[in-house]
Coordinates of C-alpha atoms in Angstrom, one line a residue:
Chain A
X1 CA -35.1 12.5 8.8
X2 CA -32.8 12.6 11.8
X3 CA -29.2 13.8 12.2
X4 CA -28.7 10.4 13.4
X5 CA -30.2 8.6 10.1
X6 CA -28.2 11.0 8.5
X7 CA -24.8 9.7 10.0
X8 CA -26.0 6.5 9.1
X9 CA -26.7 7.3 5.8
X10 CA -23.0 9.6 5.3
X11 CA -21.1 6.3 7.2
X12 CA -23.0 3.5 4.8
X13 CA -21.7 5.9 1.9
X14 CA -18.4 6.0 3.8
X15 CA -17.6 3.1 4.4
X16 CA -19.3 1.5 0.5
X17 CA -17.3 4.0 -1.5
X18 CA -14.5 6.1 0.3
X19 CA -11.6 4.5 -1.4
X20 CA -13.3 4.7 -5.1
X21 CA -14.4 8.6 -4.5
X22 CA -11.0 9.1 -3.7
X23 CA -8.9 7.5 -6.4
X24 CA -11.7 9.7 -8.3
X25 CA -10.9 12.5 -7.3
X26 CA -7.0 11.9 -6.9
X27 CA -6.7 10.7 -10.6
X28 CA -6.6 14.3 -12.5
X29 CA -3.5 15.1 -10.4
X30 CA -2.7 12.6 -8.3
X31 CA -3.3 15.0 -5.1
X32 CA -4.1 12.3 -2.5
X33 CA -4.0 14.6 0.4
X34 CA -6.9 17.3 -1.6
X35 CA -9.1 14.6 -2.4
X36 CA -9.5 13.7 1.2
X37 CA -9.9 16.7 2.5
X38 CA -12.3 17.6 -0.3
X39 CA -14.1 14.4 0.5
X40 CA -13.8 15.1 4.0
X41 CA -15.4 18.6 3.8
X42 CA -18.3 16.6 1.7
X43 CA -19.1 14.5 4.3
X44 CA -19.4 17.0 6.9
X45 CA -21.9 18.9 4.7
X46 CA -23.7 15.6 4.4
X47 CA -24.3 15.4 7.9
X48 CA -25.7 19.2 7.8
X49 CA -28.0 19.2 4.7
X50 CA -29.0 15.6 4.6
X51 CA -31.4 15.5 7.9
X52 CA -33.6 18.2 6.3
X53 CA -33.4 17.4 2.9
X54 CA -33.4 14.0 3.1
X55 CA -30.8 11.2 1.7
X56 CA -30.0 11.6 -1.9
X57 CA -30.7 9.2 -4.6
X58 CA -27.3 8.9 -5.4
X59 CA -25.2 9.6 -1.9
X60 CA -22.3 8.4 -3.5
X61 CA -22.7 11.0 -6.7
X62 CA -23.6 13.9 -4.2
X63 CA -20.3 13.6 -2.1
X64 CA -18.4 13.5 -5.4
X65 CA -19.7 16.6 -6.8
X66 CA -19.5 18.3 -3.4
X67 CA -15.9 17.1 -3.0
X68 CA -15.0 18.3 -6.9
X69 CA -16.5 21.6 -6.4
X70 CA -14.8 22.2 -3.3
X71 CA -11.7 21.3 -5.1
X72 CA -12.7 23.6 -7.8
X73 CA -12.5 26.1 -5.1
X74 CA -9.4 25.1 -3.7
X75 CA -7.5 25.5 -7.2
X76 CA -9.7 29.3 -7.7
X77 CA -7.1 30.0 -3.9
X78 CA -3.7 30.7 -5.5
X79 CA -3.0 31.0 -1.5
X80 CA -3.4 27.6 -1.5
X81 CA -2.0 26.0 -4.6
X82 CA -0.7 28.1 -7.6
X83 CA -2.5 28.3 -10.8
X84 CA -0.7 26.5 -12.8
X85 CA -1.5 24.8 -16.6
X86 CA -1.7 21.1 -15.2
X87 CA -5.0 23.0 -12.9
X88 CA -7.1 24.2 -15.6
X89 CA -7.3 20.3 -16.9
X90 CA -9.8 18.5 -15.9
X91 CA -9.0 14.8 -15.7
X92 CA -11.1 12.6 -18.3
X93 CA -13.1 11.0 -15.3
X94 CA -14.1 14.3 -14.4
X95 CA -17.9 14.2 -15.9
X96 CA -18.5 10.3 -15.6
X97 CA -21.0 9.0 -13.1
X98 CA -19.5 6.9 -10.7
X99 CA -21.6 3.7 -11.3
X100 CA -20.5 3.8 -15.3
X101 CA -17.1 3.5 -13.9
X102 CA -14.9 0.1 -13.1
X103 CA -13.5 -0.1 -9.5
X104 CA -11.1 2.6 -9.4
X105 CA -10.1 1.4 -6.5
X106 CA -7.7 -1.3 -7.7
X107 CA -5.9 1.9 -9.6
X108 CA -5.5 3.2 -6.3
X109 CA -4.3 0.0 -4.8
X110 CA -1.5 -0.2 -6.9
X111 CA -0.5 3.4 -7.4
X112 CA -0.1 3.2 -3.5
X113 CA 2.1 -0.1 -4.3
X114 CA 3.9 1.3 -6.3
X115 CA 7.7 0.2 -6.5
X116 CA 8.8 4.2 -6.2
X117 CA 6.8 4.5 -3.2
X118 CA 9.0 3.3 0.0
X119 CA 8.1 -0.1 1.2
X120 CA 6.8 1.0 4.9
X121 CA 4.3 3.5 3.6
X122 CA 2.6 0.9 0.9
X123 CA -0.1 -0.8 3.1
X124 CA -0.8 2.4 5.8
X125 CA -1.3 4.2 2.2
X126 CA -4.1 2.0 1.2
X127 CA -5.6 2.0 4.4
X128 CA -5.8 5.6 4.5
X129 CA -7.2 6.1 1.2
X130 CA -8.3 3.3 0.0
X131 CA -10.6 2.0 3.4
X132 CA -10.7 5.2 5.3
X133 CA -9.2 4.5 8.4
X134 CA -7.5 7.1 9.9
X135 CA -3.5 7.8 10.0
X136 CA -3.6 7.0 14.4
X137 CA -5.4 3.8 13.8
X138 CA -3.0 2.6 10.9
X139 CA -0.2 4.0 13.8
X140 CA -1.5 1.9 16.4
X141 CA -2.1 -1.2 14.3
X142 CA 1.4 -0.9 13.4
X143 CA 2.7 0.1 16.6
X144 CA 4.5 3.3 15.5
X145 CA 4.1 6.8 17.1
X146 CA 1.0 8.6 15.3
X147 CA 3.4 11.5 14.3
X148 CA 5.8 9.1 12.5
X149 CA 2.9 7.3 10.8
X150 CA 1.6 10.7 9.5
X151 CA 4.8 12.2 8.5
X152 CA 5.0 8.8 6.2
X153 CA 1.6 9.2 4.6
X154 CA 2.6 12.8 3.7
X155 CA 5.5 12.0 2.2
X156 CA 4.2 9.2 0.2
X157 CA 1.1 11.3 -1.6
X158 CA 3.9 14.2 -2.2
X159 CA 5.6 11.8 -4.4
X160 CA 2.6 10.4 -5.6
X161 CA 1.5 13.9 -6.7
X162 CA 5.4 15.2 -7.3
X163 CA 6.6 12.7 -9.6
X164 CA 2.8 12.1 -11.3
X165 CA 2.7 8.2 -10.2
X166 CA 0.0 6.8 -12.4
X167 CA -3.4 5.9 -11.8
X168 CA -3.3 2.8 -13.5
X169 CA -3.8 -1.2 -13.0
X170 CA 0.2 -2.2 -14.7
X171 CA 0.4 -4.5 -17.6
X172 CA 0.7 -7.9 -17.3
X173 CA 4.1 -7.8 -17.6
X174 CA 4.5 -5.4 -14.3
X175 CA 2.2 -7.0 -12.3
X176 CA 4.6 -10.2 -10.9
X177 CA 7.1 -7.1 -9.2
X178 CA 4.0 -5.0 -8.8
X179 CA 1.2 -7.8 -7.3
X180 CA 2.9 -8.7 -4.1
X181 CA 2.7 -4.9 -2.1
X182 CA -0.9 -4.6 -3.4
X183 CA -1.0 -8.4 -1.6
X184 CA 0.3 -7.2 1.6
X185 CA -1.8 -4.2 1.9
X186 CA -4.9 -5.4 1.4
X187 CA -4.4 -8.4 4.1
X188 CA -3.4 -5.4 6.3
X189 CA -6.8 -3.8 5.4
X190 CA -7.9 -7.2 6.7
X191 CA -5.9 -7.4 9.5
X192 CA -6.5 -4.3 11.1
X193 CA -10.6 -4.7 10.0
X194 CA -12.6 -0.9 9.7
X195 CA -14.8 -1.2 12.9
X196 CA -14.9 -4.8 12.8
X197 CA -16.0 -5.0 9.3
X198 CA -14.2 -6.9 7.3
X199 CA -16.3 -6.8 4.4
X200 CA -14.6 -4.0 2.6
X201 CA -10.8 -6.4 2.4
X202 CA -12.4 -9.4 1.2
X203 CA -14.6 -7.7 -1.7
X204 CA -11.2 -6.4 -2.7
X205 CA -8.9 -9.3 -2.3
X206 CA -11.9 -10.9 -4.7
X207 CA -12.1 -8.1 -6.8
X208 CA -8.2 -8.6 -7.8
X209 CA -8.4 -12.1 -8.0
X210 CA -10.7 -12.4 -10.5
X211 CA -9.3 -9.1 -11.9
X212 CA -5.8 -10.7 -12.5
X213 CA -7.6 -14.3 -12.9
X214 CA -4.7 -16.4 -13.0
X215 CA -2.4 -15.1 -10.2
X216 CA -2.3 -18.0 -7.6
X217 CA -1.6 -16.0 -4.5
X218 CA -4.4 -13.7 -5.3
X219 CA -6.6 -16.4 -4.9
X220 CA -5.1 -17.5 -1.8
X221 CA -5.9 -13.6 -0.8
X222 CA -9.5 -13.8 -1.6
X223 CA -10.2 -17.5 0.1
X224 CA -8.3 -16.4 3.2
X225 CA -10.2 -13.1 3.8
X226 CA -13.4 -14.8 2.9
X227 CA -12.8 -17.5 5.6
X228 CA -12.4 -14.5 7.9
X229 CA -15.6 -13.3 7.1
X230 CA -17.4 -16.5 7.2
X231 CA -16.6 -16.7 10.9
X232 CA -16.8 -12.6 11.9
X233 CA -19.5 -12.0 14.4
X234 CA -20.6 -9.0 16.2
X235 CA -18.9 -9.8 19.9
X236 CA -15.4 -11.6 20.5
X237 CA -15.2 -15.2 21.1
X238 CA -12.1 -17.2 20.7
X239 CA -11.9 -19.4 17.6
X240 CA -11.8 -22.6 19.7
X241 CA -15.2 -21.8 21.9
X242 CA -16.6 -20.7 18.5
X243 CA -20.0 -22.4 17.3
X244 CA -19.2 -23.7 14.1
X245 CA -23.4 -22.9 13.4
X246 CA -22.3 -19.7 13.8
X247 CA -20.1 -19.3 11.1
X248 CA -21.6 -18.7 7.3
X249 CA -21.4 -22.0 5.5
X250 CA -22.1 -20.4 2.3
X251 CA -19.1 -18.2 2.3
X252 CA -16.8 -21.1 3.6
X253 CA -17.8 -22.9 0.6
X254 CA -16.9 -19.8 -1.7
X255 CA -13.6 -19.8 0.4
X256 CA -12.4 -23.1 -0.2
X257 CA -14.1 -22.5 -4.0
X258 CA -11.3 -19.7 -4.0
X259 CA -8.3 -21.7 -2.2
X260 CA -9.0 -24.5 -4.9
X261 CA -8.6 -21.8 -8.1
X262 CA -4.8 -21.0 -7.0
X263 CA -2.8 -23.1 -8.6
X264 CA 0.9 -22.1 -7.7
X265 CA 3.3 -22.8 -10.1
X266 CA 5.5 -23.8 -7.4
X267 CA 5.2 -24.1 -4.2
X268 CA 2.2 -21.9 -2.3
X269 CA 2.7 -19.4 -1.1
X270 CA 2.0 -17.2 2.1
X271 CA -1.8 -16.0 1.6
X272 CA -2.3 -19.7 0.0
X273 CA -0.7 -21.4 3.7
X274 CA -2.8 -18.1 5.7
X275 CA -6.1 -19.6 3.8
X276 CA -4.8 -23.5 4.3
X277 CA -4.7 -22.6 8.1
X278 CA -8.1 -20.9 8.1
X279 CA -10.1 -24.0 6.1
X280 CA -8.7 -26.3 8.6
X281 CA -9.8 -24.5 11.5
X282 CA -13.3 -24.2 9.6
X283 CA -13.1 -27.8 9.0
X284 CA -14.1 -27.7 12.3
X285 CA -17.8 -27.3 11.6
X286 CA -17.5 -30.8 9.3
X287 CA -15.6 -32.8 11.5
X288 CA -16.2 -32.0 15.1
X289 CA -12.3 -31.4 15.8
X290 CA -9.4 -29.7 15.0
X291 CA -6.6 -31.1 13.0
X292 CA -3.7 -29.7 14.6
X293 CA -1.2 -31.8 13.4
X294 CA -2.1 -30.2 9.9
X295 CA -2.0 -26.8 11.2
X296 CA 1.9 -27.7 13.0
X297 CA 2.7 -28.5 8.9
X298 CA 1.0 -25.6 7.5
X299 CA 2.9 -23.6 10.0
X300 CA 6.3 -25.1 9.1
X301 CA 5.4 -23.9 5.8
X302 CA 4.3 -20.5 6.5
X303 CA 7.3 -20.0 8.4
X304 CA 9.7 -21.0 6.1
X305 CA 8.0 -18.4 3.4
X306 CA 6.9 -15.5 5.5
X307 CA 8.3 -15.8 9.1
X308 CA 5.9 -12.8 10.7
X309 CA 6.2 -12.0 14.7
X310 CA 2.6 -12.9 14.4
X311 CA 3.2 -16.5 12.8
X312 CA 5.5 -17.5 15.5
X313 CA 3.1 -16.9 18.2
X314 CA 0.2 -18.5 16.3
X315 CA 2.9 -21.7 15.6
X316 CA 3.6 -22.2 19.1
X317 CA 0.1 -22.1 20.5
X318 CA -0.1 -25.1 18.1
X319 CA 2.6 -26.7 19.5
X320 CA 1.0 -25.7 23.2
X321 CA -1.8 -28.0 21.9
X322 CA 0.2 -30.8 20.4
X323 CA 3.2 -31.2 22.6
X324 CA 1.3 -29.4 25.7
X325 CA 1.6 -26.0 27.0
X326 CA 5.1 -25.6 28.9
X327 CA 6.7 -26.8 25.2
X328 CA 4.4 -24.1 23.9
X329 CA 6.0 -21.6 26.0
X330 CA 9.6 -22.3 25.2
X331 CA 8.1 -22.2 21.3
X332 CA 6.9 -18.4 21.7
X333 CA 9.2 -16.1 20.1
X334 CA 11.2 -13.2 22.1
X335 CA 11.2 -9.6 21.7
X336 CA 7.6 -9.4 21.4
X337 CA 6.9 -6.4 24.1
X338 CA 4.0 -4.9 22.9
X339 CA 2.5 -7.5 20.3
X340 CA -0.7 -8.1 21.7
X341 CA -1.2 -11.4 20.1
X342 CA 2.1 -12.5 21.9
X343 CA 0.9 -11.6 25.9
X344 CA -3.0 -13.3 24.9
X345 CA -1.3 -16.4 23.5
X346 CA 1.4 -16.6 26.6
X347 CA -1.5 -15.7 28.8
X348 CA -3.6 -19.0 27.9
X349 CA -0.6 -21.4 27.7
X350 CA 0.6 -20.4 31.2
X351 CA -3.1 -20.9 32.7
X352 CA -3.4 -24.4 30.3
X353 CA 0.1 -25.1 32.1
X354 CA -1.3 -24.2 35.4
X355 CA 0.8 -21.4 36.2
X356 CA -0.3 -17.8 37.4
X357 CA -1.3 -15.9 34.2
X358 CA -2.5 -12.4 35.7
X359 CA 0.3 -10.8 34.5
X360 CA -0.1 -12.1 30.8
X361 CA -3.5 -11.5 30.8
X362 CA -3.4 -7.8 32.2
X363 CA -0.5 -7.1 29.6
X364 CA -2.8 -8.6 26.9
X365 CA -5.8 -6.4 27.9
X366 CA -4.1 -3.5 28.5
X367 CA -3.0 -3.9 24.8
X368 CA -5.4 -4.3 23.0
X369 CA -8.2 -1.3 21.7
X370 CA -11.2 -3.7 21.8
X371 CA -13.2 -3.4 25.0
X372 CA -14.9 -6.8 24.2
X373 CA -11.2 -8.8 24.1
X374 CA -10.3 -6.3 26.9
X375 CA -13.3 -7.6 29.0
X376 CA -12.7 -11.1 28.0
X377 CA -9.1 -11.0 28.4
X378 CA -9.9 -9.9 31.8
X379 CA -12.4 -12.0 32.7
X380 CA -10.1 -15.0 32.2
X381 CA -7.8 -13.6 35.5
X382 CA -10.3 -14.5 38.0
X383 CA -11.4 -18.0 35.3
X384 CA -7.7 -19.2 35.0
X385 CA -6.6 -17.6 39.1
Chain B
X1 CA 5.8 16.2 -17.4
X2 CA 9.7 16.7 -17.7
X3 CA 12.0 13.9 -15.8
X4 CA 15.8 13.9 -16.4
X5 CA 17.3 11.0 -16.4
X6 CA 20.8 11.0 -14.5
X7 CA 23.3 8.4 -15.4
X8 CA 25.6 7.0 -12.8
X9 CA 28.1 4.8 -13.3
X10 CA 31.7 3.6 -12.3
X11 CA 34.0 5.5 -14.9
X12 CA 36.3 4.0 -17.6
X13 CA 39.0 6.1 -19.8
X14 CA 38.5 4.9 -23.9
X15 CA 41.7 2.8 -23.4
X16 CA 40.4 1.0 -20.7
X17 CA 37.5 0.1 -22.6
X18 CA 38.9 -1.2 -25.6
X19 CA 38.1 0.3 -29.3
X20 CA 34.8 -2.5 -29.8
X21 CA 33.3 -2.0 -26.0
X22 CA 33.5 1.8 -26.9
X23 CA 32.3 1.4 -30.4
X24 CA 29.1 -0.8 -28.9
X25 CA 28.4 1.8 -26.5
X26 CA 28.6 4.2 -28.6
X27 CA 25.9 2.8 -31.3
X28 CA 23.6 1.8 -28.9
X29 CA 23.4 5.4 -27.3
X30 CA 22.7 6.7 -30.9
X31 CA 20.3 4.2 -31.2
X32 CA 18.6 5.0 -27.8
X33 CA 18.7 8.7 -28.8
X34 CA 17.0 8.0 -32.3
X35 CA 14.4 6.0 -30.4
X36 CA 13.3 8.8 -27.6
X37 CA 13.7 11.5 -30.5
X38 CA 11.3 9.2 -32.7
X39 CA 9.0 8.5 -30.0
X40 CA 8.9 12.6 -29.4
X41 CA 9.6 12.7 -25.9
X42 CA 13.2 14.0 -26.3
X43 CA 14.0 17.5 -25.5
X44 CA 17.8 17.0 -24.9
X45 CA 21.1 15.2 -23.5
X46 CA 24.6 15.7 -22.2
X47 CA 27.3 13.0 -22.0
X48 CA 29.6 14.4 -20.0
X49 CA 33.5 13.9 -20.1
X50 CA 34.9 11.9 -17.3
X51 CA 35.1 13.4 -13.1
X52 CA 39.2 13.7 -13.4
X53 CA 38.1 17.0 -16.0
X54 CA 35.5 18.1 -13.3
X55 CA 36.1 21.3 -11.8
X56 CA 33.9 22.5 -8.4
X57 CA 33.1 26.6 -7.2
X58 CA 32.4 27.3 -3.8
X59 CA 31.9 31.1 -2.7
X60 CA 32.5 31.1 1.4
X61 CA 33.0 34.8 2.5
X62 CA 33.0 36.3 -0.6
X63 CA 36.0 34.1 -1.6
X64 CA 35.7 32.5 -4.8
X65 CA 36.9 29.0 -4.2
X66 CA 38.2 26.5 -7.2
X67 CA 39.4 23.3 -7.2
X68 CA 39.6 20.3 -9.2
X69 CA 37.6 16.8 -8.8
X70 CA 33.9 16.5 -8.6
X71 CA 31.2 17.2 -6.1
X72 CA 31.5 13.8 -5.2
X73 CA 34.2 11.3 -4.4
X74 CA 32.1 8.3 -5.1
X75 CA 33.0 4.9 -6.9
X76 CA 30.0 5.9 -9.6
X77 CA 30.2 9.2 -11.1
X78 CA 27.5 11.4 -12.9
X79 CA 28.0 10.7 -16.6
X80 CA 25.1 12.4 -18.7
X81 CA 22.0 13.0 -18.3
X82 CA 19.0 12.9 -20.8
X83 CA 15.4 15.6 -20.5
X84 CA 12.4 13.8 -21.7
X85 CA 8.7 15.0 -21.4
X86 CA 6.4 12.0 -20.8
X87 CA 2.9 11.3 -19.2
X88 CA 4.3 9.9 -15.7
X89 CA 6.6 8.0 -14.0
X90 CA 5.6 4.6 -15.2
X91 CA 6.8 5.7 -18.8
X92 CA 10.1 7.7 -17.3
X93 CA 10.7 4.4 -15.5
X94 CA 10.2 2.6 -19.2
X95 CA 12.7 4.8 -20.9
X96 CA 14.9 4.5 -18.3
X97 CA 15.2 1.2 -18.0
X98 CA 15.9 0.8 -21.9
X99 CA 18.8 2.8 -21.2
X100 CA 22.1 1.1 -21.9
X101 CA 23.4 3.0 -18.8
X102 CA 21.1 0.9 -16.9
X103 CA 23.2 -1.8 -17.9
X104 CA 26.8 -1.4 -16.7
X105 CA 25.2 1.8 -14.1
X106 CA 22.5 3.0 -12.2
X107 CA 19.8 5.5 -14.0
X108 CA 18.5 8.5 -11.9
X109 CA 15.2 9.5 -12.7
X110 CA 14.5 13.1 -11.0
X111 CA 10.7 15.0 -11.9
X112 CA 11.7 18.6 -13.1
X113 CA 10.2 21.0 -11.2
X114 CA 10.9 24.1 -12.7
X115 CA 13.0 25.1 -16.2
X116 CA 13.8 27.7 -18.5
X117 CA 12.2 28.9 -21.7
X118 CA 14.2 31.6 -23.3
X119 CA 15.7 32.8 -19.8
X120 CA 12.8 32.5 -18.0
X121 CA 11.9 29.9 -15.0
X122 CA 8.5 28.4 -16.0

């Protein structure tokens, strides 16, 4: 085989199981940062062995015991850590194949959730080692200088490690102060999407649905990433050009099969209002039209429970639509310098309100790190001029 | 895995208390102390007399310098602390939320790093 089939082969492994070969290896100690750089090293010897010896039966077992060896290794260094009793254990997943295990990934999810960890560092945590993304993406995505994010991520997994946070999904009677972080972090994994591929947030949003089975906003997790995927294609299009034949019926009806199992106890909440917004938009596909004066409610509602940057820009291109575009305008929030949402959003409500947009639309572009929104984005100067 | 719990909280002389608010306190510390020592995870604690008795030792230039008052002038003052040896922090968190000085204080919980077995750091 090829070096490239190889890569191929050492992504698809990646990308299926980097966050469960990492709470794997993490769990003995809880040494974050040494599992990824075991798992790191594992992947690069992928790439070198696997084009002449072929893919493995079992990628995913390979990398693991590449990655534990080299760990093994790593402990045999006192240079590197010292010998100590805790190193001579081996943790009671250490033997186990990987398939007999449950997702350890959800253990990860919430030991990065934890309450002891500080609040910034939650979600960029679980992107880094739950997803895989790396620590200047996760910067980007959350606009912060890549040194800051990393210094963040460090400090987190020393405390992980330091004060021996445990690998372990909390009791029912944690999980209400511990569910809502894990929340958050995994609609960041959605959010900021691994190359596009959303896959990876909504099979875990689904996973802790059913895992917690009767937590309402869990639900509204799993129906609103699921929606997300249903309508994911391969090249950007804005969702009111979309094809609604495009989109996957089947996983809208599993969507609005999720949204339907959260039953708040009191009033929904945000992922529940999120998934709301998204069914009407795919009602699209049944109706021929958009109900916008459903989406101006749902947004009422969204911002009186989570009032994001990113709400307020998506409210007021509803109210661009409803009340027309200069009211749209006066409806976008301030202070939104380098949200990229916030310049593509002003962009297309000063060209609906027939006013020069170049600007906008150039700030837009320039923002974002897609070269297909860039291109569209810039496309629309010499459309809307 | 050692944690010691440090106990914070706004200081109050025996009179201030009253004879019944001390005599509470004081059964349900013997109580939380028969619990971790039950439970094995107890390896020792300190309640300490009020900050007014504290006395502090700086050496600056060779000088030995003493005065009175604690380290810190704050409105909550270190009161005792408790070692235990448990699994993680999710059970350190546990104990120290049963803590009656996580009722009227704030409970400290600190991983131990290092310690001493008959004059020895391990």
């Amino acid at each position: 085989m090829s070096s490239d089939e190889a890569r191929a082969a050492a992504e698809r492994a990646a990308r299926a199981s980097y966050g469960k070969l990492v709470a794997l290896l993490a769990a003995p100690d809880g040494d974050l940062a040494q599992a990824e750089d075991a798992l790191a090293a594992a992947f690069e010897q992928a790439l070198r062995r696997w084009p002449a010896t072929g893919v493995p039966a079992n990628p995913e077992g390979w990398l693991l015991t590449v990655a534990r060896n080299r760990r093994r290794d790593a402990w045999r260094k006192p240079a590197t850590a010292p010998l100590t009793e805790d190193s001579s254990l081996t943790g009671p997943l250490e033997e186990h194949d990987p398939y007999a295990i449950g997702d350890k990934r959800l253990e990860l999810l919430f030991v990065c959730a934890h309450p002891a960890i500080e609040e910034p560092a939650r979600t960029p945590l679980m992107l880094q080692t739950v997803l895989g993304f790396e620590a200047a993406e996760i910067a980007r995505a959350y606009a912060v200088p890549p040194a800051t994010m990393a210094q963040r991520l460090v400090r987190a997994k020393k405390r992980i490690k330091q004060a021996r946070i445990p690998f372990a999904v909390p009791d029912r009677r944690a999980m209400p102060e511990r569910l809502p972080p894990v929340l958050e972090a995994v609609y960041g994994c959605a959010a900021i999407a691994w190359r596009g591929d959303i896959g990876e947030a909504q099979y875990l949003a689904v996973t802790l649905a059913a895992l917690l089975g009767a937590e309402a906003e869990a639900w509204g997790l799993a129906a609103l990433t699921t929606f997300t995927l249903a309508r994911r294609r391969s090249s950007f299009v804005p969702l009111d050009q979309q094809n609604p034949a495009d989109w996957d019926a089947a996983l809208i009806g599993e969507a609005e099969t999720y949204l339907r199992r959260a039953r708040p106890g009191g009033p929904p909440g945000r992922f529940q209002l999120e998934a709301a917004i998204q069914a009407v938009h795919c009602d699209r596909g049944r109706t021929g039209g958009t109900d916008w004066p459903a989406l101006r409610t749902l947004y009422a509602a969204l911002l009186t429970v989570a009032p994001s940057l990113g709400a307020r820009v998506a409210a007021a291109t509803v109210v661009g639509r409803l009340d027309g575009p200069e009211a749209g305008l006066a409806a976008l929030p301030g202070g939104a310098g380098q949200f990229q949402p916030y310049w593509a959003a002003r962009a297309d409500l000063l060209a609906r309100a027939g006013r020069d947009a170049t600007a906008a639309y150039r700030e837009a572009a320039a923002l974002t790190d897609d070269a297909d929104v860039a291109a569209f984005l810039t496309a629309r100067i010499s459309a809307s001029g | 895995m050692r944690y010691t719990l440090l106990f914070h909280y706004q200081e109050a002389t025996a009179d201030e208390l009253g004879p019944e608010v001390l005599a509470e306190g004081q059964r349900a510390m013997s109580a939380y102390a028969a619990t971790l020592h039950a439970a094995g995870v107890l390896l020792g604690g300190e309640v300490l007399h009020t900050s007014e008795l504290s006395t502090t030792v700086r050496v600056r230039d060779g000088v030995t310098q003493v005065q009175d008052g604690p380290f810190a002038d704050t409105k909550e003052q270190l009161g005792g602390t408790i070692v235990i040896d448990v699994p993680d922090l999710d059970a350190a968190i546990a104990w120290a939320g049963q803590a009656p000085q996580a009722q009227w204080g704030t409970v400290e919980i600190r991983p131990g790093a290092t310690h001493l077995v008959d004059g020895v750091w391990r």
